[in-house]
Each structure stands twice: as C-alpha cells, then as structure tokens.
Coordinates of C-alpha atoms in Angstrom, one line a residue:
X1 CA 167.4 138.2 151.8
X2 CA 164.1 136.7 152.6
X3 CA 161.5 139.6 154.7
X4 CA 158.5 137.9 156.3
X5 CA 155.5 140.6 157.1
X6 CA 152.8 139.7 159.3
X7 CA 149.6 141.3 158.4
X8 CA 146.3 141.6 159.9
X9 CA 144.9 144.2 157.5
X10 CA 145.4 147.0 159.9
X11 CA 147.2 150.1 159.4
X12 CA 150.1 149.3 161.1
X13 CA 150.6 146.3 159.4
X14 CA 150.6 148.3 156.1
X15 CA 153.1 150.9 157.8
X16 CA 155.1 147.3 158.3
X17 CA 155.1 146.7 154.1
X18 CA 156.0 149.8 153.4
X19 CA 159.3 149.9 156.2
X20 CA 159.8 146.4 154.2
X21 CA 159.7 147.6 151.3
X22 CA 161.8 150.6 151.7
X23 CA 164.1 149.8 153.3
X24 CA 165.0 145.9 152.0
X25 CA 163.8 147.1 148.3
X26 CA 165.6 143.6 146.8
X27 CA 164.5 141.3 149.6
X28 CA 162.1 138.7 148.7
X29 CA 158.8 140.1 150.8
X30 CA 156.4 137.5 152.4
X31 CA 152.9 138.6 153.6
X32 CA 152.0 136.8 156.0
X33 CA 148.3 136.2 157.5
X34 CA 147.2 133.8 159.8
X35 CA 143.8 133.1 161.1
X36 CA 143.4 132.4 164.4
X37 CA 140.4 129.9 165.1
X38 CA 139.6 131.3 168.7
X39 CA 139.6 134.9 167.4
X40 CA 137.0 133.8 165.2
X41 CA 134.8 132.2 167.2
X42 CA 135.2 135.0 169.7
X43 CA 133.6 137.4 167.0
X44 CA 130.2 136.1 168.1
X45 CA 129.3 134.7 165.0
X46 CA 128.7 131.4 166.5
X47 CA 125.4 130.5 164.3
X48 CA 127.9 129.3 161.1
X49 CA 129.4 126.4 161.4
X50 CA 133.4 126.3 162.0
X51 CA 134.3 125.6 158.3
X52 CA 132.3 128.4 157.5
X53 CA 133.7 130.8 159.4
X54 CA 137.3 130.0 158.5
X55 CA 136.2 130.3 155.4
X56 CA 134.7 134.0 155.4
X57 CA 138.0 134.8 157.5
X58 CA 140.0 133.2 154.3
X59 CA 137.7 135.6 151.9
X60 CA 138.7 138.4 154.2
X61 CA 142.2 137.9 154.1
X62 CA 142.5 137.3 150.5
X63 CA 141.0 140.8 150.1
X64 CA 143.1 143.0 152.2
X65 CA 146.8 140.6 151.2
X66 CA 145.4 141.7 147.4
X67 CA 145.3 145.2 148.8
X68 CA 148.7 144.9 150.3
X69 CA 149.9 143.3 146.6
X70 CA 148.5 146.6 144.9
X71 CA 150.5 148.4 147.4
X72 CA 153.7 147.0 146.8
X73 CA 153.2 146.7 142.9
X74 CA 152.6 150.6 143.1
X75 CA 156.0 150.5 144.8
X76 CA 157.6 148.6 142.0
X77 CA 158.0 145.7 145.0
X78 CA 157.1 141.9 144.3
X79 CA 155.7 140.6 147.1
X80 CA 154.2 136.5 147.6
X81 CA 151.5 135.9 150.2
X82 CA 151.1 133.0 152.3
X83 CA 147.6 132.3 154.6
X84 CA 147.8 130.0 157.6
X85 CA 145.7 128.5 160.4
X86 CA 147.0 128.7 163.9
X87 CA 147.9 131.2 166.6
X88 CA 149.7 134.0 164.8
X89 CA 152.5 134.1 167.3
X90 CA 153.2 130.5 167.3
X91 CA 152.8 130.5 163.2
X92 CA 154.5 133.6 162.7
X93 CA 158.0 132.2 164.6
X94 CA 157.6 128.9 163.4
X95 CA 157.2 130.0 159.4
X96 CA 160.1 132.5 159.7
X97 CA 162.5 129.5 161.0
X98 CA 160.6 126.8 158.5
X99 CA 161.1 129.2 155.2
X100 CA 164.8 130.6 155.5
X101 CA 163.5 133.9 157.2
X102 CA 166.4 136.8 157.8
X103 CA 164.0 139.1 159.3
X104 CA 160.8 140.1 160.4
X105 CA 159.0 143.3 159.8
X106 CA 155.2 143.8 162.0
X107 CA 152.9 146.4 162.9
X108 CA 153.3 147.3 166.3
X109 CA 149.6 146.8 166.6
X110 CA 146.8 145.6 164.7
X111 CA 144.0 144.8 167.4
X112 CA 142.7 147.0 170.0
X113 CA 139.9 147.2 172.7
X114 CA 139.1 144.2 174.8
X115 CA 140.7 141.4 172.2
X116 CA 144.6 143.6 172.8
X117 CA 143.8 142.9 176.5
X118 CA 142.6 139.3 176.2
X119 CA 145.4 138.0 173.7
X120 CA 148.3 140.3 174.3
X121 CA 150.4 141.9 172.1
X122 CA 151.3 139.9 169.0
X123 CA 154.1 142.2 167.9
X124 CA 155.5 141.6 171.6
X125 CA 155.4 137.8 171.8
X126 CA 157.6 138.0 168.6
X127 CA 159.9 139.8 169.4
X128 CA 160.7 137.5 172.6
X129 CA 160.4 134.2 170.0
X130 CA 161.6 134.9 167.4
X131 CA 165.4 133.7 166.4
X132 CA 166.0 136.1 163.7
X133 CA 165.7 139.9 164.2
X134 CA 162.3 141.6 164.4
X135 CA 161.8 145.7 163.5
X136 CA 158.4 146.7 164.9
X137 CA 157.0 149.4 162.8
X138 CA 154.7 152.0 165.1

C-alpha cells in the first residue's frame, strides 16, 4: 500500500503523519510538499528575485519534511519525501494518480487568516479530486 501525506509544516499536517503512520504501519508513506509560486509571492517578499524565493521556500521545506522524518523514525516508520512546484491541490491529485497512490492522508488545515479565505481549503478541494480515498485528519 502506497500512503501519500500532504504537508505544509503545520500541526495538522503532523496529526496527518501520525494517523498514517498508525494506522497503515506497513504502508509505504510519502510526504508530500509543494510550493505554491503565488503563495510565495503573496508573502510580500517581493524585493528577491523569483528563483530566490522558491529557493528559501525549498530551504523551508526541507527543514520541517526532516522534522516529519525524525517523527516517523521515532515511530519506527520509514517514510520518503518528495517536494514539488505547483498548486498543491492540482499537484497533490495529480502525484497520487502518477505514483500508484491507494490513499491520501491530510491535515484538515494548515493555513489560516486571510490566505484560508483567499485560496480555500486545500484539504477540501482534495477530497472533491481526488480518485483514490482521502481521510482528513482534524
């Protein structure tokens, strides 16, 4: 069984690993991260460049998928992480049908404030997407 996890770094996302984890404990376990170009740009950090940016949002990622590795190695869980550029709902979908993907496990939020308003809910969009099943982890 193949798991994919979408993670943002947020709590709920780390609930989301540790459902996974639990409760598909011989599943192979794909963290999943994907940086969105517009989010970043939205941050306000407009005076870098664009490679720049997507390249302190890559140093950002690798820090908190390590985290999530530490996590899972605690749990005696292998985990393999994978980071992508795109919009996470259209990347999320299209890596679980590319990479044999039996289900998908995701936070039921990782953003809030005004950018949950402007971009919607992620964990939503999925579920309406996706062709394999999706357990939302609150």
């Amino acid at each position: 069984m193949h798991v994919l996890v979408p993670t943002d770094g947020s709590e709920p996302a780390r609930a989301a690993l540790e459902h996974a984890i639990t409760t598909f404990p011989d599943a192979n376990v794909t963290l999943l991260h994907v940086i969105d170009p517009a989010l970043t740009m939205y941050r306000g950090e407009m005076s870098y460049d664009y490679q720049r940016l997507i390249k302190l949002e890559t140093e950002r990622a690798e820090t908190f998928l390590d985290a999530a590795r530490e996590f899972a190695d605690e749990r005696d869980a292998s985990v393999t992480t994978e980071i992508l550029l795109g919009t996470p709902v259209r990347s999320i979908v299209e890596f679980a049908t590319e990479n044999d993907v039996d289900q998908i496990v995701l936070g039921s939020h990782g953003r809030s404030g005004v950018s949950r308003v402007l971009l919607g809910s992620v964990a939503e969009r999925v579920v309406r997407r996706a062709s394999v099943p999706v357990t939302v982890v609150r």
